[in-house]
PDB file of C-alpha atoms in Angstrom:
ATOM      1  CA  UNK S   1     127.471 123.184  88.429  1.00 91.00           C
ATOM      2  CA  UNK S   2     126.928 119.606  89.470  1.00 93.00           C
ATOM      3  CA  UNK S   3     126.169 117.846  86.177  1.00 96.00           C
ATOM      4  CA  UNK S   4     129.147 116.727  84.075  1.00 97.00           C
ATOM      5  CA  UNK S   5     129.148 116.402  80.309  1.00 98.00           C
ATOM      6  CA  UNK S   6     131.678 113.689  79.540  1.00 98.00           C
ATOM      7  CA  UNK S   7     134.128 113.171  76.705  1.00 98.00           C
ATOM      8  CA  UNK S   8     134.276 109.792  75.000  1.00 98.00           C
ATOM      9  CA  UNK S   9     135.853 107.311  77.427  1.00 98.00           C
ATOM     10  CA  UNK S  10     139.016 105.636  76.131  1.00 98.00           C
ATOM     11  CA  UNK S  11     137.669 102.176  77.012  1.00 98.00           C
ATOM     12  CA  UNK S  12     134.510 102.591  74.900  1.00 98.00           C
ATOM     13  CA  UNK S  13     134.622 100.259  71.896  1.00 98.00           C
ATOM     14  CA  UNK S  14     132.221 100.570  68.970  1.00 97.00           C
ATOM     15  CA  UNK S  15     131.644  97.458  66.880  1.00 96.00           C
ATOM     16  CA  UNK S  16     130.295  97.356  63.339  1.00 96.00           C
ATOM     17  CA  UNK S  17     128.528  93.990  63.370  1.00 96.00           C
ATOM     18  CA  UNK S  18     128.245  94.011  59.571  1.00 96.00           C
ATOM     19  CA  UNK S  19     132.001  93.461  59.443  1.00 97.00           C
ATOM     20  CA  UNK S  20     131.393  90.044  61.009  1.00 96.00           C
ATOM     21  CA  UNK S  21     128.214  88.870  59.276  1.00 96.00           C
ATOM     22  CA  UNK S  22     126.384  90.167  56.229  1.00 97.00           C
ATOM     23  CA  UNK S  23     122.984  89.831  57.917  1.00 97.00           C
ATOM     24  CA  UNK S  24     124.091  92.417  60.500  1.00 97.00           C
ATOM     25  CA  UNK S  25     125.003  95.043  57.880  1.00 97.00           C
ATOM     26  CA  UNK S  26     124.328  98.504  59.324  1.00 95.00           C
ATOM     27  CA  UNK S  27     124.064  97.220  62.916  1.00 95.00           C
ATOM     28  CA  UNK S  28     126.420  98.632  65.531  1.00 95.00           C
ATOM     29  CA  UNK S  29     126.929  98.067  69.235  1.00 96.00           C
ATOM     30  CA  UNK S  30     129.161  99.684  71.813  1.00 97.00           C
ATOM     31  CA  UNK S  31     130.655  98.400  75.019  1.00 98.00           C
ATOM     32  CA  UNK S  32     133.980  97.768  76.678  1.00 97.00           C
ATOM     33  CA  UNK S  33     136.386  94.905  77.147  1.00 98.00           C
ATOM     34  CA  UNK S  34     136.449  93.381  80.617  1.00 97.00           C
ATOM     35  CA  UNK S  35     139.026  90.627  80.901  1.00 97.00           C
ATOM     36  CA  UNK S  36     138.407  88.576  77.780  1.00 97.00           C
ATOM     37  CA  UNK S  37     134.756  89.530  77.410  1.00 98.00           C
ATOM     38  CA  UNK S  38     133.017  92.341  75.533  1.00 97.00           C
ATOM     39  CA  UNK S  39     130.395  93.754  77.923  1.00 98.00           C
ATOM     40  CA  UNK S  40     127.791  96.520  77.739  1.00 98.00           C
ATOM     41  CA  UNK S  41     128.947  99.986  78.729  1.00 98.00           C
ATOM     42  CA  UNK S  42     127.491 101.634  81.827  1.00 98.00           C
ATOM     43  CA  UNK S  43     123.964 102.952  81.314  1.00 98.00           C
ATOM     44  CA  UNK S  44     122.635 106.437  82.118  1.00 97.00           C
ATOM     45  CA  UNK S  45     121.689 105.545  85.703  1.00 97.00           C
ATOM     46  CA  UNK S  46     125.132 104.104  86.457  1.00 97.00           C
ATOM     47  CA  UNK S  47     126.907 107.067  84.868  1.00 97.00           C
ATOM     48  CA  UNK S  48     124.702 109.537  86.774  1.00 95.00           C
ATOM     49  CA  UNK S  49     125.557 107.624  89.960  1.00 95.00           C
ATOM     50  CA  UNK S  50     129.290 108.079  89.373  1.00 95.00           C
ATOM     51  CA  UNK S  51     130.420 105.173  87.182  1.00 97.00           C
ATOM     52  CA  UNK S  52     132.829 107.507  85.354  1.00 97.00           C
ATOM     53  CA  UNK S  53     133.875 109.638  88.331  1.00 95.00           C
ATOM     54  CA  UNK S  54     137.598 109.971  88.786  1.00 94.00           C
ATOM     55  CA  UNK S  55     138.404 109.275  85.137  1.00 96.00           C
ATOM     56  CA  UNK S  56     138.926 112.959  84.266  1.00 97.00           C
ATOM     57  CA  UNK S  57     136.500 112.780  81.332  1.00 98.00           C
ATOM     58  CA  UNK S  58     134.525 115.899  82.257  1.00 98.00           C
ATOM     59  CA  UNK S  59     134.475 118.422  79.412  1.00 97.00           C
ATOM     60  CA  UNK S  60     132.346 120.871  81.353  1.00 97.00           C
ATOM     61  CA  UNK S  61     130.029 120.975  84.364  1.00 97.00           C
ATOM     62  CA  UNK S  62     126.546 122.424  83.887  1.00 97.00           C
ATOM     63  CA  UNK S  63     123.895 123.543  86.335  1.00 95.00           C
ATOM     64  CA  UNK S  64     120.808 121.968  84.766  1.00 95.00           C
ATOM     65  CA  UNK S  65     120.345 118.186  84.746  1.00 96.00           C
ATOM     66  CA  UNK S  66     117.223 118.447  82.590  1.00 96.00           C
ATOM     67  CA  UNK S  67     119.012 120.678  80.062  1.00 96.00           C
ATOM     68  CA  UNK S  68     121.906 118.190  79.981  1.00 97.00           C
ATOM     69  CA  UNK S  69     119.416 115.348  79.404  1.00 97.00           C
ATOM     70  CA  UNK S  70     117.949 117.110  76.369  1.00 96.00           C
ATOM     71  CA  UNK S  71     121.449 117.899  75.106  1.00 97.00           C
ATOM     72  CA  UNK S  72     122.045 114.127  75.148  1.00 96.00           C
ATOM     73  CA  UNK S  73     118.902 113.619  73.076  1.00 94.00           C
ATOM     74  CA  UNK S  74     119.752 116.377  70.605  1.00 94.00           C
ATOM     75  CA  UNK S  75     123.415 115.403  70.362  1.00 94.00           C
ATOM     76  CA  UNK S  76     124.834 118.904  70.075  1.00 94.00           C
ATOM     77  CA  UNK S  77     124.384 122.310  71.606  1.00 94.00           C
ATOM     78  CA  UNK S  78     125.924 125.513  72.833  1.00 93.00           C
ATOM     79  CA  UNK S  79     127.411 125.911  76.304  1.00 94.00           C
ATOM     80  CA  UNK S  80     127.121 129.442  77.707  1.00 92.00           C
ATOM     81  CA  UNK S  81     129.755 130.414  80.260  1.00 93.00           C
ATOM     82  CA  UNK S  82     129.320 132.918  83.100  1.00 93.00           C
ATOM     83  CA  UNK S  83     131.644 135.430  81.417  1.00 94.00           C
ATOM     84  CA  UNK S  84     129.290 135.703  78.439  1.00 91.00           C
ATOM     85  CA  UNK S  85     131.345 133.531  76.116  1.00 92.00           C
ATOM     86  CA  UNK S  86     130.322 130.119  74.880  1.00 93.00           C
ATOM     87  CA  UNK S  87     131.382 127.078  72.928  1.00 94.00           C
ATOM     88  CA  UNK S  88     129.691 124.524  70.736  1.00 94.00           C
ATOM     89  CA  UNK S  89     129.655 120.938  71.860  1.00 95.00           C
ATOM     90  CA  UNK S  90     128.790 117.926  69.729  1.00 95.00           C
ATOM     91  CA  UNK S  91     128.278 114.188  69.644  1.00 96.00           C
ATOM     92  CA  UNK S  92     131.395 112.044  70.073  1.00 97.00           C
ATOM     93  CA  UNK S  93     129.936 108.600  70.845  1.00 97.00           C
ATOM     94  CA  UNK S  94     127.145 106.738  72.611  1.00 97.00           C
ATOM     95  CA  UNK S  95     127.256 104.128  75.363  1.00 97.00           C
ATOM     96  CA  UNK S  96     125.482 101.707  72.998  1.00 96.00           C
ATOM     97  CA  UNK S  97     122.260 101.333  74.966  1.00 97.00           C
ATOM     98  CA  UNK S  98     119.008 101.731  73.085  1.00 96.00           C
ATOM     99  CA  UNK S  99     117.250 105.068  73.352  1.00 96.00           C
ATOM    100  CA  UNK S 100     113.999 105.088  75.310  1.00 97.00           C
ATOM    101  CA  UNK S 101     111.672 108.068  74.931  1.00 96.00           C
ATOM    102  CA  UNK S 102     110.661 109.035  78.463  1.00 97.00           C
ATOM    103  CA  UNK S 103     107.484 110.591  77.087  1.00 97.00           C
ATOM    104  CA  UNK S 104     106.147 107.010  76.933  1.00 96.00           C
ATOM    105  CA  UNK S 105     106.693 106.586  80.667  1.00 96.00           C
ATOM    106  CA  UNK S 106     105.005 109.904  81.413  1.00 97.00           C
ATOM    107  CA  UNK S 107     101.986 108.846  79.352  1.00 97.00           C
ATOM    108  CA  UNK S 108     101.870 105.460  81.133  1.00 96.00           C
ATOM    109  CA  UNK S 109     101.929 107.283  84.503  1.00 95.00           C
ATOM    110  CA  UNK S 110      99.091 109.517  83.394  1.00 95.00           C
ATOM    111  CA  UNK S 111     101.306 112.585  83.769  1.00 95.00           C
ATOM    112  CA  UNK S 112     100.812 113.548  80.109  1.00 96.00           C
ATOM    113  CA  UNK S 113      98.521 112.434  77.327  1.00 95.00           C
ATOM    114  CA  UNK S 114      99.836 111.203  73.997  1.00 95.00           C
ATOM    115  CA  UNK S 115      98.667 114.461  72.393  1.00 95.00           C
ATOM    116  CA  UNK S 116     100.524 116.549  74.992  1.00 95.00           C
ATOM    117  CA  UNK S 117     103.956 114.914  74.711  1.00 96.00           C
ATOM    118  CA  UNK S 118     106.614 117.285  73.394  1.00 95.00           C
ATOM    119  CA  UNK S 119     110.065 118.454  74.384  1.00 94.00           C
ATOM    120  CA  UNK S 120     108.468 121.443  76.113  1.00 96.00           C
ATOM    121  CA  UNK S 121     105.883 119.466  78.106  1.00 97.00           C
ATOM    122  CA  UNK S 122     108.406 116.823  79.151  1.00 97.00           C
ATOM    123  CA  UNK S 123     110.848 119.537  80.238  1.00 96.00           C
ATOM    124  CA  UNK S 124     108.083 121.295  82.168  1.00 97.00           C
ATOM    125  CA  UNK S 125     107.050 118.059  83.897  1.00 97.00           C
ATOM    126  CA  UNK S 126     110.640 117.242  84.885  1.00 97.00           C
ATOM    127  CA  UNK S 127     111.094 120.782  86.228  1.00 95.00           C
ATOM    128  CA  UNK S 128     107.866 120.598  88.227  1.00 96.00           C
ATOM    129  CA  UNK S 129     108.763 117.176  89.701  1.00 97.00           C
ATOM    130  CA  UNK S 130     112.424 117.448  90.769  1.00 95.00           C
ATOM    131  CA  UNK S 131     112.118 114.530  93.209  1.00 95.00           C
ATOM    132  CA  UNK S 132     111.099 112.194  90.366  1.00 96.00           C
ATOM    133  CA  UNK S 133     113.069 113.715  87.480  1.00 96.00           C
ATOM    134  CA  UNK S 134     116.312 111.756  87.914  1.00 96.00           C
ATOM    135  CA  UNK S 135     114.487 108.412  88.061  1.00 96.00           C
ATOM    136  CA  UNK S 136     112.395 109.244  84.996  1.00 97.00           C
ATOM    137  CA  UNK S 137     115.441 110.415  83.002  1.00 97.00           C
ATOM    138  CA  UNK S 138     117.265 107.213  84.040  1.00 97.00           C
ATOM    139  CA  UNK S 139     114.568 105.211  82.227  1.00 98.00           C
ATOM    140  CA  UNK S 140     116.456 106.164  79.047  1.00 98.00           C
ATOM    141  CA  UNK S 141     119.645 104.075  79.384  1.00 98.00           C
ATOM    142  CA  UNK S 142     121.274 105.708  76.339  1.00 98.00           C
ATOM    143  CA  UNK S 143     124.057 108.174  77.154  1.00 98.00           C
ATOM    144  CA  UNK S 144     125.910 110.475  74.771  1.00 98.00           C
ATOM    145  CA  UNK S 145     129.544 111.498  75.102  1.00 98.00           C
ATOM    146  CA  UNK S 146     130.611 114.863  73.700  1.00 98.00           C
ATOM    147  CA  UNK S 147     133.500 116.720  72.110  1.00 97.00           C
ATOM    148  CA  UNK S 148     134.202 120.401  71.708  1.00 96.00           C
ATOM    149  CA  UNK S 149     133.416 121.536  68.188  1.00 94.00           C
ATOM    150  CA  UNK S 150     135.898 123.738  66.323  1.00 90.00           C
ATOM    151  CA  UNK S 151     135.519 127.468  66.572  1.00 79.00           C
ATOM    152  CA  UNK S 152     135.494 130.233  69.119  1.00 71.00           C
ATOM    153  CA  UNK S 153     131.838 129.984  70.154  1.00 66.00           C
ATOM    154  CA  UNK S 154     130.599 132.793  67.936  1.00 68.00           C
ATOM    155  CA  UNK S 155     129.386 130.323  65.283  1.00 67.00           C
ATOM    156  CA  UNK S 156     125.655 130.372  64.433  1.00 62.00           C
ATOM    157  CA  UNK S 157     124.659 127.266  66.382  1.00 63.00           C
ATOM    158  CA  UNK S 158     125.433 123.636  67.097  1.00 61.00           C
ATOM    159  CA  UNK S 159     126.060 121.323  64.180  1.00 60.00           C
ATOM    160  CA  UNK S 160     123.303 119.035  62.972  1.00 61.00           C
ATOM    161  CA  UNK S 161     123.694 115.575  61.473  1.00 60.00           C
ATOM    162  CA  UNK S 162     124.764 116.976  58.092  1.00 62.00           C
ATOM    163  CA  UNK S 163     127.521 119.057  59.766  1.00 61.00           C
ATOM    164  CA  UNK S 164     125.449 122.198  59.086  1.00 62.00           C
ATOM    165  CA  UNK S 165     124.838 124.779  61.860  1.00 62.00           C
ATOM    166  CA  UNK S 166     121.324 124.546  63.276  1.00 59.00           C
TER     167      UNK S 166
END
């Protein structure tokens, strides 16, 4: 269990830009305050390299970096514990970086064709290329922070965007 899933950091600030200018209605950014400046939050590569270590934000440690990566993309999931129990985990916030679909990079490398790209083929490629997987996953700078969802883990699945179990 070497891969942490982090809770929302207390220094993460989300900004609704529409509150400042009408032309930015619906636009949001996230970052943190450093001195008197608002700066971008750490990206996926920095977080994976330990940017949040020592802040006690770990909700849970998992054993599968690729599974954790797809949990970040999906935004919610179910964590299974060794004792057979489990808990639902869901989206709490994002680091504010734009999402990049790593399938594009795999197509550019010639690892997959456009017709082959799917969650399953990307997962299979990452699993078959462990020496390259971390660098490829780091191409997506977006990082999701999680929270435990209510319940005892026996619920029918993680919650989707409409707060309905999937």
